[in-house]
Amino acid sequence: MAEVDGEFTAFVNERGPVLLRVAYALAGNQHAAEDLLQNALAKAYARWPRIRGDAEPYVKRILYHDQVSGWRRRARRAEVPVADVPERPAVGDDSDLRMLLRDALRALPPRQRAVLTLRYLEDLSVEQTAALLGCRPGTVASQSAKALARLRQLVPALDELTDRAEVTR
């Protein structure tokens, strides 16, 4: 048992920051990401002796599935209105743009956020993303297109950055 605990602790120490970044991209905020990762690690720990090979994809799959299950639960709950709409920072430097992009990602529906996370953060193919999310490749493609279009609407400076990146290639 001590050997299992040691292996699991080493895995969490080594891969925890990467897994937290993935959870953050899926959940949209630090607290939800930490909860999502903690639940995924608890599930992985319970099955740790049976996990063969690289455990990171296994834990990531738990993250994705738990996030999808969370969407379904949240879809049944009513939204809570707020009194004041938060102000958006002006785009000035890269940190401002990152904050705008982060806020824009949070504004996306969870499924679109998950598709973008898998496709562009995890660099998975359309087929791999579809398999992980349990949907068709066409759904992944359409959700990606809708999400990217919405991001361009919310953060117009992204088009400027993309144009500059293409010129420097």
JSON list of C-alpha atoms in Angstrom, two decimals:
[
{"chain": "A", "resi": 1, "resn": "MET", "atom": "CA", "xyz": [0.00, 0.00, 0.00]},
{"chain": "A", "resi": 2, "resn": "ALA", "atom": "CA", "xyz": [2.87, 2.38, 0.78]},
{"chain": "A", "resi": 3, "resn": "GLU", "atom": "CA", "xyz": [4.28, 1.72, -2.69]},
{"chain": "A", "resi": 4, "resn": "VAL", "atom": "CA", "xyz": [0.96, 2.70, -4.30]},
{"chain": "A", "resi": 5, "resn": "ASP", "atom": "CA", "xyz": [0.80, 5.85, -2.18]},
{"chain": "A", "resi": 6, "resn": "GLY", "atom": "CA", "xyz": [4.35, 6.76, -3.17]},
{"chain": "A", "resi": 7, "resn": "GLU", "atom": "CA", "xyz": [3.71, 6.24, -6.88]},
{"chain": "A", "resi": 8, "resn": "PHE", "atom": "CA", "xyz": [0.50, 8.23, -6.77]},
{"chain": "A", "resi": 9, "resn": "THR", "atom": "CA", "xyz": [2.11, 11.08, -4.81]},
{"chain": "A", "resi": 10, "resn": "ALA", "atom": "CA", "xyz": [5.00, 11.21, -7.26]},
{"chain": "A", "resi": 11, "resn": "PHE", "atom": "CA", "xyz": [2.56, 11.31, -10.17]},
{"chain": "A", "resi": 12, "resn": "VAL", "atom": "CA", "xyz": [0.55, 14.16, -8.62]},
{"chain": "A", "resi": 13, "resn": "ASN", "atom": "CA", "xyz": [3.70, 16.12, -7.78]},
{"chain": "A", "resi": 14, "resn": "GLU", "atom": "CA", "xyz": [5.07, 15.72, -11.29]},
{"chain": "A", "resi": 15, "resn": "ARG", "atom": "CA", "xyz": [1.92, 16.09, -13.43]},
{"chain": "A", "resi": 16, "resn": "GLY", "atom": "CA", "xyz": [-0.37, 18.06, -11.09]},
{"chain": "A", "resi": 17, "resn": "PRO", "atom": "CA", "xyz": [0.39, 21.52, -12.55]},
{"chain": "A", "resi": 18, "resn": "VAL", "atom": "CA", "xyz": [-0.32, 20.32, -16.11]},
{"chain": "A", "resi": 19, "resn": "LEU", "atom": "CA", "xyz": [-3.54, 18.64, -15.00]},
{"chain": "A", "resi": 20, "resn": "LEU", "atom": "CA", "xyz": [-4.60, 21.79, -13.14]},
{"chain": "A", "resi": 21, "resn": "ARG", "atom": "CA", "xyz": [-4.09, 23.88, -16.30]},
{"chain": "A", "resi": 22, "resn": "VAL", "atom": "CA", "xyz": [-6.32, 21.48, -18.23]},
{"chain": "A", "resi": 23, "resn": "ALA", "atom": "CA", "xyz": [-8.92, 21.56, -15.46]},
{"chain": "A", "resi": 24, "resn": "TYR", "atom": "CA", "xyz": [-8.78, 25.37, -15.43]},
{"chain": "A", "resi": 25, "resn": "ALA", "atom": "CA", "xyz": [-9.32, 25.53, -19.17]},
{"chain": "A", "resi": 26, "resn": "LEU", "atom": "CA", "xyz": [-12.32, 23.23, -18.82]},
{"chain": "A", "resi": 27, "resn": "ALA", "atom": "CA", "xyz": [-13.85, 24.79, -15.72]},
{"chain": "A", "resi": 28, "resn": "GLY", "atom": "CA", "xyz": [-13.14, 28.45, -16.37]},
{"chain": "A", "resi": 29, "resn": "ASN", "atom": "CA", "xyz": [-12.05, 29.45, -12.87]},
{"chain": "A", "resi": 30, "resn": "GLN", "atom": "CA", "xyz": [-9.48, 28.43, -10.29]},
{"chain": "A", "resi": 31, "resn": "HIS", "atom": "CA", "xyz": [-11.84, 27.10, -7.61]},
{"chain": "A", "resi": 32, "resn": "ALA", "atom": "CA", "xyz": [-13.90, 24.98, -9.98]},
{"chain": "A", "resi": 33, "resn": "ALA", "atom": "CA", "xyz": [-10.68, 23.71, -11.61]},
{"chain": "A", "resi": 34, "resn": "GLU", "atom": "CA", "xyz": [-9.25, 22.66, -8.24]},
{"chain": "A", "resi": 35, "resn": "ASP", "atom": "CA", "xyz": [-12.49, 20.87, -7.35]},
{"chain": "A", "resi": 36, "resn": "LEU", "atom": "CA", "xyz": [-12.62, 19.16, -10.74]},
{"chain": "A", "resi": 37, "resn": "LEU", "atom": "CA", "xyz": [-9.00, 18.01, -10.45]},
{"chain": "A", "resi": 38, "resn": "GLN", "atom": "CA", "xyz": [-9.41, 16.89, -6.84]},
{"chain": "A", "resi": 39, "resn": "ASN", "atom": "CA", "xyz": [-12.39, 14.71, -7.77]},
{"chain": "A", "resi": 40, "resn": "ALA", "atom": "CA", "xyz": [-10.53, 13.27, -10.77]},
{"chain": "A", "resi": 41, "resn": "LEU", "atom": "CA", "xyz": [-7.48, 12.46, -8.65]},
{"chain": "A", "resi": 42, "resn": "ALA", "atom": "CA", "xyz": [-9.65, 10.83, -5.99]},
{"chain": "A", "resi": 43, "resn": "LYS", "atom": "CA", "xyz": [-11.22, 8.60, -8.64]},
{"chain": "A", "resi": 44, "resn": "ALA", "atom": "CA", "xyz": [-7.79, 7.79, -10.10]},
{"chain": "A", "resi": 45, "resn": "TYR", "atom": "CA", "xyz": [-6.37, 6.97, -6.66]},
{"chain": "A", "resi": 46, "resn": "ALA", "atom": "CA", "xyz": [-9.16, 4.46, -6.03]},
{"chain": "A", "resi": 47, "resn": "ARG", "atom": "CA", "xyz": [-8.19, 2.70, -9.27]},
{"chain": "A", "resi": 48, "resn": "TRP", "atom": "CA", "xyz": [-4.46, 3.34, -9.12]},
{"chain": "A", "resi": 49, "resn": "PRO", "atom": "CA", "xyz": [-3.30, -0.29, -8.81]},
{"chain": "A", "resi": 50, "resn": "ARG", "atom": "CA", "xyz": [-5.26, -1.15, -11.98]},
{"chain": "A", "resi": 51, "resn": "ILE", "atom": "CA", "xyz": [-4.01, 1.78, -14.08]},
{"chain": "A", "resi": 52, "resn": "ARG", "atom": "CA", "xyz": [-1.44, 0.46, -16.54]},
{"chain": "A", "resi": 53, "resn": "GLY", "atom": "CA", "xyz": [1.13, 2.62, -18.29]},
{"chain": "A", "resi": 54, "resn": "ASP", "atom": "CA", "xyz": [0.84, 6.39, -18.47]},
{"chain": "A", "resi": 55, "resn": "ALA", "atom": "CA", "xyz": [-1.75, 7.59, -15.95]},
{"chain": "A", "resi": 56, "resn": "GLU", "atom": "CA", "xyz": [-2.03, 11.16, -17.28]},
{"chain": "A", "resi": 57, "resn": "PRO", "atom": "CA", "xyz": [-4.42, 10.36, -20.18]},
{"chain": "A", "resi": 58, "resn": "TYR", "atom": "CA", "xyz": [-6.54, 8.36, -17.75]},
{"chain": "A", "resi": 59, "resn": "VAL", "atom": "CA", "xyz": [-6.84, 11.30, -15.34]},
{"chain": "A", "resi": 60, "resn": "LYS", "atom": "CA", "xyz": [-7.52, 13.72, -18.22]},
{"chain": "A", "resi": 61, "resn": "ARG", "atom": "CA", "xyz": [-10.32, 11.51, -19.44]},
{"chain": "A", "resi": 62, "resn": "ILE", "atom": "CA", "xyz": [-11.83, 11.59, -15.94]},
{"chain": "A", "resi": 63, "resn": "LEU", "atom": "CA", "xyz": [-11.56, 15.40, -16.03]},
{"chain": "A", "resi": 64, "resn": "TYR", "atom": "CA", "xyz": [-13.36, 15.61, -19.36]},
{"chain": "A", "resi": 65, "resn": "HIS", "atom": "CA", "xyz": [-16.10, 13.18, -18.36]},
{"chain": "A", "resi": 66, "resn": "ASP", "atom": "CA", "xyz": [-16.67, 14.85, -14.99]},
{"chain": "A", "resi": 67, "resn": "GLN", "atom": "CA", "xyz": [-16.89, 18.25, -16.67]},
{"chain": "A", "resi": 68, "resn": "VAL", "atom": "CA", "xyz": [-19.46, 16.94, -19.17]},
{"chain": "A", "resi": 69, "resn": "SER", "atom": "CA", "xyz": [-21.47, 15.42, -16.31]},
{"chain": "A", "resi": 70, "resn": "GLY", "atom": "CA", "xyz": [-21.29, 18.78, -14.56]},
{"chain": "A", "resi": 71, "resn": "TRP", "atom": "CA", "xyz": [-22.77, 20.53, -17.63]},
{"chain": "A", "resi": 72, "resn": "ARG", "atom": "CA", "xyz": [-25.71, 18.19, -17.55]},
{"chain": "A", "resi": 73, "resn": "ARG", "atom": "CA", "xyz": [-26.33, 18.86, -13.85]},
{"chain": "A", "resi": 74, "resn": "ARG", "atom": "CA", "xyz": [-25.95, 22.64, -14.29]},
{"chain": "A", "resi": 75, "resn": "ALA", "atom": "CA", "xyz": [-28.29, 22.66, -17.28]},
{"chain": "A", "resi": 76, "resn": "ARG", "atom": "CA", "xyz": [-31.08, 21.72, -14.90]},
{"chain": "A", "resi": 77, "resn": "ARG", "atom": "CA", "xyz": [-30.33, 24.64, -12.54]},
{"chain": "A", "resi": 78, "resn": "ALA", "atom": "CA", "xyz": [-31.56, 28.17, -13.08]},
{"chain": "A", "resi": 79, "resn": "GLU", "atom": "CA", "xyz": [-29.11, 31.01, -13.63]},
{"chain": "A", "resi": 80, "resn": "VAL", "atom": "CA", "xyz": [-28.51, 33.47, -10.84]},
{"chain": "A", "resi": 81, "resn": "PRO", "atom": "CA", "xyz": [-28.79, 37.10, -11.97]},
{"chain": "A", "resi": 82, "resn": "VAL", "atom": "CA", "xyz": [-26.28, 39.67, -10.71]},
{"chain": "A", "resi": 83, "resn": "ALA", "atom": "CA", "xyz": [-26.92, 43.34, -9.97]},
{"chain": "A", "resi": 84, "resn": "ASP", "atom": "CA", "xyz": [-23.93, 44.82, -11.82]},
{"chain": "A", "resi": 85, "resn": "VAL", "atom": "CA", "xyz": [-22.26, 43.70, -15.01]},
{"chain": "A", "resi": 86, "resn": "PRO", "atom": "CA", "xyz": [-18.47, 43.59, -14.50]},
{"chain": "A", "resi": 87, "resn": "GLU", "atom": "CA", "xyz": [-16.42, 46.04, -16.52]},
{"chain": "A", "resi": 88, "resn": "ARG", "atom": "CA", "xyz": [-14.12, 44.71, -19.22]},
{"chain": "A", "resi": 89, "resn": "PRO", "atom": "CA", "xyz": [-10.53, 45.90, -19.16]},
{"chain": "A", "resi": 90, "resn": "ALA", "atom": "CA", "xyz": [-9.23, 47.79, -22.16]},
{"chain": "A", "resi": 91, "resn": "VAL", "atom": "CA", "xyz": [-6.77, 46.00, -24.43]},
{"chain": "A", "resi": 92, "resn": "GLY", "atom": "CA", "xyz": [-3.32, 47.48, -23.95]},
{"chain": "A", "resi": 93, "resn": "ASP", "atom": "CA", "xyz": [-0.62, 44.91, -23.39]},
{"chain": "A", "resi": 94, "resn": "ASP", "atom": "CA", "xyz": [-0.47, 41.14, -23.55]},
{"chain": "A", "resi": 95, "resn": "SER", "atom": "CA", "xyz": [-1.72, 40.70, -19.98]},
{"chain": "A", "resi": 96, "resn": "ASP", "atom": "CA", "xyz": [-4.83, 42.73, -20.82]},
{"chain": "A", "resi": 97, "resn": "LEU", "atom": "CA", "xyz": [-5.38, 40.61, -23.91]},
{"chain": "A", "resi": 98, "resn": "ARG", "atom": "CA", "xyz": [-4.91, 37.42, -21.89]},
{"chain": "A", "resi": 99, "resn": "MET", "atom": "CA", "xyz": [-7.47, 38.61, -19.37]},
{"chain": "A", "resi": 100, "resn": "LEU", "atom": "CA", "xyz": [-9.91, 39.49, -22.15]},
{"chain": "A", "resi": 101, "resn": "LEU", "atom": "CA", "xyz": [-9.36, 36.10, -23.73]},
{"chain": "A", "resi": 102, "resn": "ARG", "atom": "CA", "xyz": [-9.83, 34.35, -20.39]},
{"chain": "A", "resi": 103, "resn": "ASP", "atom": "CA", "xyz": [-13.11, 36.21, -19.82]},
{"chain": "A", "resi": 104, "resn": "ALA", "atom": "CA", "xyz": [-14.21, 35.42, -23.38]},
{"chain": "A", "resi": 105, "resn": "LEU", "atom": "CA", "xyz": [-13.46, 31.73, -22.85]},
{"chain": "A", "resi": 106, "resn": "ARG", "atom": "CA", "xyz": [-15.52, 31.79, -19.67]},
{"chain": "A", "resi": 107, "resn": "ALA", "atom": "CA", "xyz": [-18.40, 33.29, -21.65]},
{"chain": "A", "resi": 108, "resn": "LEU", "atom": "CA", "xyz": [-18.45, 30.31, -24.00]},
{"chain": "A", "resi": 109, "resn": "PRO", "atom": "CA", "xyz": [-20.78, 27.41, -23.29]},
{"chain": "A", "resi": 110, "resn": "PRO", "atom": "CA", "xyz": [-18.94, 24.60, -21.47]},
{"chain": "A", "resi": 111, "resn": "ARG", "atom": "CA", "xyz": [-19.03, 22.23, -24.45]},
{"chain": "A", "resi": 112, "resn": "GLN", "atom": "CA", "xyz": [-17.40, 24.80, -26.74]},
{"chain": "A", "resi": 113, "resn": "ARG", "atom": "CA", "xyz": [-14.79, 25.55, -24.07]},
{"chain": "A", "resi": 114, "resn": "ALA", "atom": "CA", "xyz": [-14.03, 21.83, -23.78]},
{"chain": "A", "resi": 115, "resn": "VAL", "atom": "CA", "xyz": [-13.71, 21.46, -27.56]},
{"chain": "A", "resi": 116, "resn": "LEU", "atom": "CA", "xyz": [-11.26, 24.38, -27.72]},
{"chain": "A", "resi": 117, "resn": "THR", "atom": "CA", "xyz": [-9.30, 22.99, -24.78]},
{"chain": "A", "resi": 118, "resn": "LEU", "atom": "CA", "xyz": [-8.96, 19.57, -26.35]},
{"chain": "A", "resi": 119, "resn": "ARG", "atom": "CA", "xyz": [-8.27, 20.82, -29.88]},
{"chain": "A", "resi": 120, "resn": "TYR", "atom": "CA", "xyz": [-5.88, 23.68, -29.17]},
{"chain": "A", "resi": 121, "resn": "LEU", "atom": "CA", "xyz": [-4.49, 23.24, -25.65]},
{"chain": "A", "resi": 122, "resn": "GLU", "atom": "CA", "xyz": [-4.21, 19.46, -25.79]},
{"chain": "A", "resi": 123, "resn": "ASP", "atom": "CA", "xyz": [-3.58, 19.47, -29.58]},
{"chain": "A", "resi": 124, "resn": "LEU", "atom": "CA", "xyz": [-5.94, 16.57, -30.23]},
{"chain": "A", "resi": 125, "resn": "SER", "atom": "CA", "xyz": [-7.45, 15.77, -33.61]},
{"chain": "A", "resi": 126, "resn": "VAL", "atom": "CA", "xyz": [-11.14, 16.23, -34.36]},
{"chain": "A", "resi": 127, "resn": "GLU", "atom": "CA", "xyz": [-11.63, 12.47, -34.12]},
{"chain": "A", "resi": 128, "resn": "GLN", "atom": "CA", "xyz": [-9.79, 12.17, -30.79]},
{"chain": "A", "resi": 129, "resn": "THR", "atom": "CA", "xyz": [-11.76, 15.08, -29.36]},
{"chain": "A", "resi": 130, "resn": "ALA", "atom": "CA", "xyz": [-15.04, 13.54, -30.53]},
{"chain": "A", "resi": 131, "resn": "ALA", "atom": "CA", "xyz": [-14.12, 10.21, -28.95]},
{"chain": "A", "resi": 132, "resn": "LEU", "atom": "CA", "xyz": [-13.28, 11.84, -25.61]},
{"chain": "A", "resi": 133, "resn": "LEU", "atom": "CA", "xyz": [-16.44, 13.93, -25.53]},
{"chain": "A", "resi": 134, "resn": "GLY", "atom": "CA", "xyz": [-18.67, 11.14, -26.81]},
{"chain": "A", "resi": 135, "resn": "CYS", "atom": "CA", "xyz": [-19.95, 13.01, -29.85]},
{"chain": "A", "resi": 136, "resn": "ARG", "atom": "CA", "xyz": [-19.50, 12.99, -33.62]},
{"chain": "A", "resi": 137, "resn": "PRO", "atom": "CA", "xyz": [-16.53, 14.63, -35.39]},
{"chain": "A", "resi": 138, "resn": "GLY", "atom": "CA", "xyz": [-18.96, 16.96, -37.16]},
{"chain": "A", "resi": 139, "resn": "THR", "atom": "CA", "xyz": [-20.15, 18.21, -33.79]},
{"chain": "A", "resi": 140, "resn": "VAL", "atom": "CA", "xyz": [-16.55, 18.95, -32.77]},
{"chain": "A", "resi": 141, "resn": "ALA", "atom": "CA", "xyz": [-15.94, 20.84, -36.01]},
{"chain": "A", "resi": 142, "resn": "SER", "atom": "CA", "xyz": [-19.10, 22.91, -35.72]},
{"chain": "A", "resi": 143, "resn": "GLN", "atom": "CA", "xyz": [-18.54, 23.64, -32.02]},
{"chain": "A", "resi": 144, "resn": "SER", "atom": "CA", "xyz": [-14.96, 24.73, -32.79]},
{"chain": "A", "resi": 145, "resn": "ALA", "atom": "CA", "xyz": [-16.11, 27.04, -35.56]},
{"chain": "A", "resi": 146, "resn": "LYS", "atom": "CA", "xyz": [-18.84, 28.57, -33.39]},
{"chain": "A", "resi": 147, "resn": "ALA", "atom": "CA", "xyz": [-16.49, 28.99, -30.43]},
{"chain": "A", "resi": 148, "resn": "LEU", "atom": "CA", "xyz": [-13.76, 30.64, -32.50]},
{"chain": "A", "resi": 149, "resn": "ALA", "atom": "CA", "xyz": [-16.28, 32.95, -34.15]},
{"chain": "A", "resi": 150, "resn": "ARG", "atom": "CA", "xyz": [-17.63, 33.95, -30.74]},
{"chain": "A", "resi": 151, "resn": "LEU", "atom": "CA", "xyz": [-14.11, 34.56, -29.42]},
{"chain": "A", "resi": 152, "resn": "ARG", "atom": "CA", "xyz": [-13.42, 36.83, -32.39]},
{"chain": "A", "resi": 153, "resn": "GLN", "atom": "CA", "xyz": [-16.59, 38.77, -31.57]},
{"chain": "A", "resi": 154, "resn": "LEU", "atom": "CA", "xyz": [-15.74, 39.10, -27.90]},
{"chain": "A", "resi": 155, "resn": "VAL", "atom": "CA", "xyz": [-12.04, 39.89, -28.44]},
{"chain": "A", "resi": 156, "resn": "PRO", "atom": "CA", "xyz": [-11.57, 41.67, -31.79]},
{"chain": "A", "resi": 157, "resn": "ALA", "atom": "CA", "xyz": [-7.84, 42.07, -31.05]},
{"chain": "A", "resi": 158, "resn": "LEU", "atom": "CA", "xyz": [-7.44, 38.34, -31.74]},
{"chain": "A", "resi": 159, "resn": "ASP", "atom": "CA", "xyz": [-7.90, 38.94, -35.47]},
{"chain": "A", "resi": 160, "resn": "GLU", "atom": "CA", "xyz": [-5.09, 41.50, -35.36]},
{"chain": "A", "resi": 161, "resn": "LEU", "atom": "CA", "xyz": [-2.80, 39.03, -33.57]},
{"chain": "A", "resi": 162, "resn": "THR", "atom": "CA", "xyz": [-3.62, 36.27, -36.07]},
{"chain": "A", "resi": 163, "resn": "ASP", "atom": "CA", "xyz": [-2.88, 38.59, -38.97]},
{"chain": "A", "resi": 164, "resn": "ARG", "atom": "CA", "xyz": [0.48, 39.57, -37.43]},
{"chain": "A", "resi": 165, "resn": "ALA", "atom": "CA", "xyz": [1.36, 35.89, -36.79]},
{"chain": "A", "resi": 166, "resn": "GLU", "atom": "CA", "xyz": [0.64, 35.00, -40.43]},
{"chain": "A", "resi": 167, "resn": "VAL", "atom": "CA", "xyz": [2.80, 37.87, -41.70]},
{"chain": "A", "resi": 168, "resn": "THR", "atom": "CA", "xyz": [5.78, 36.75, -39.62]},
{"chain": "A", "resi": 169, "resn": "ARG", "atom": "CA", "xyz": [5.65, 33.17, -40.94]}
]
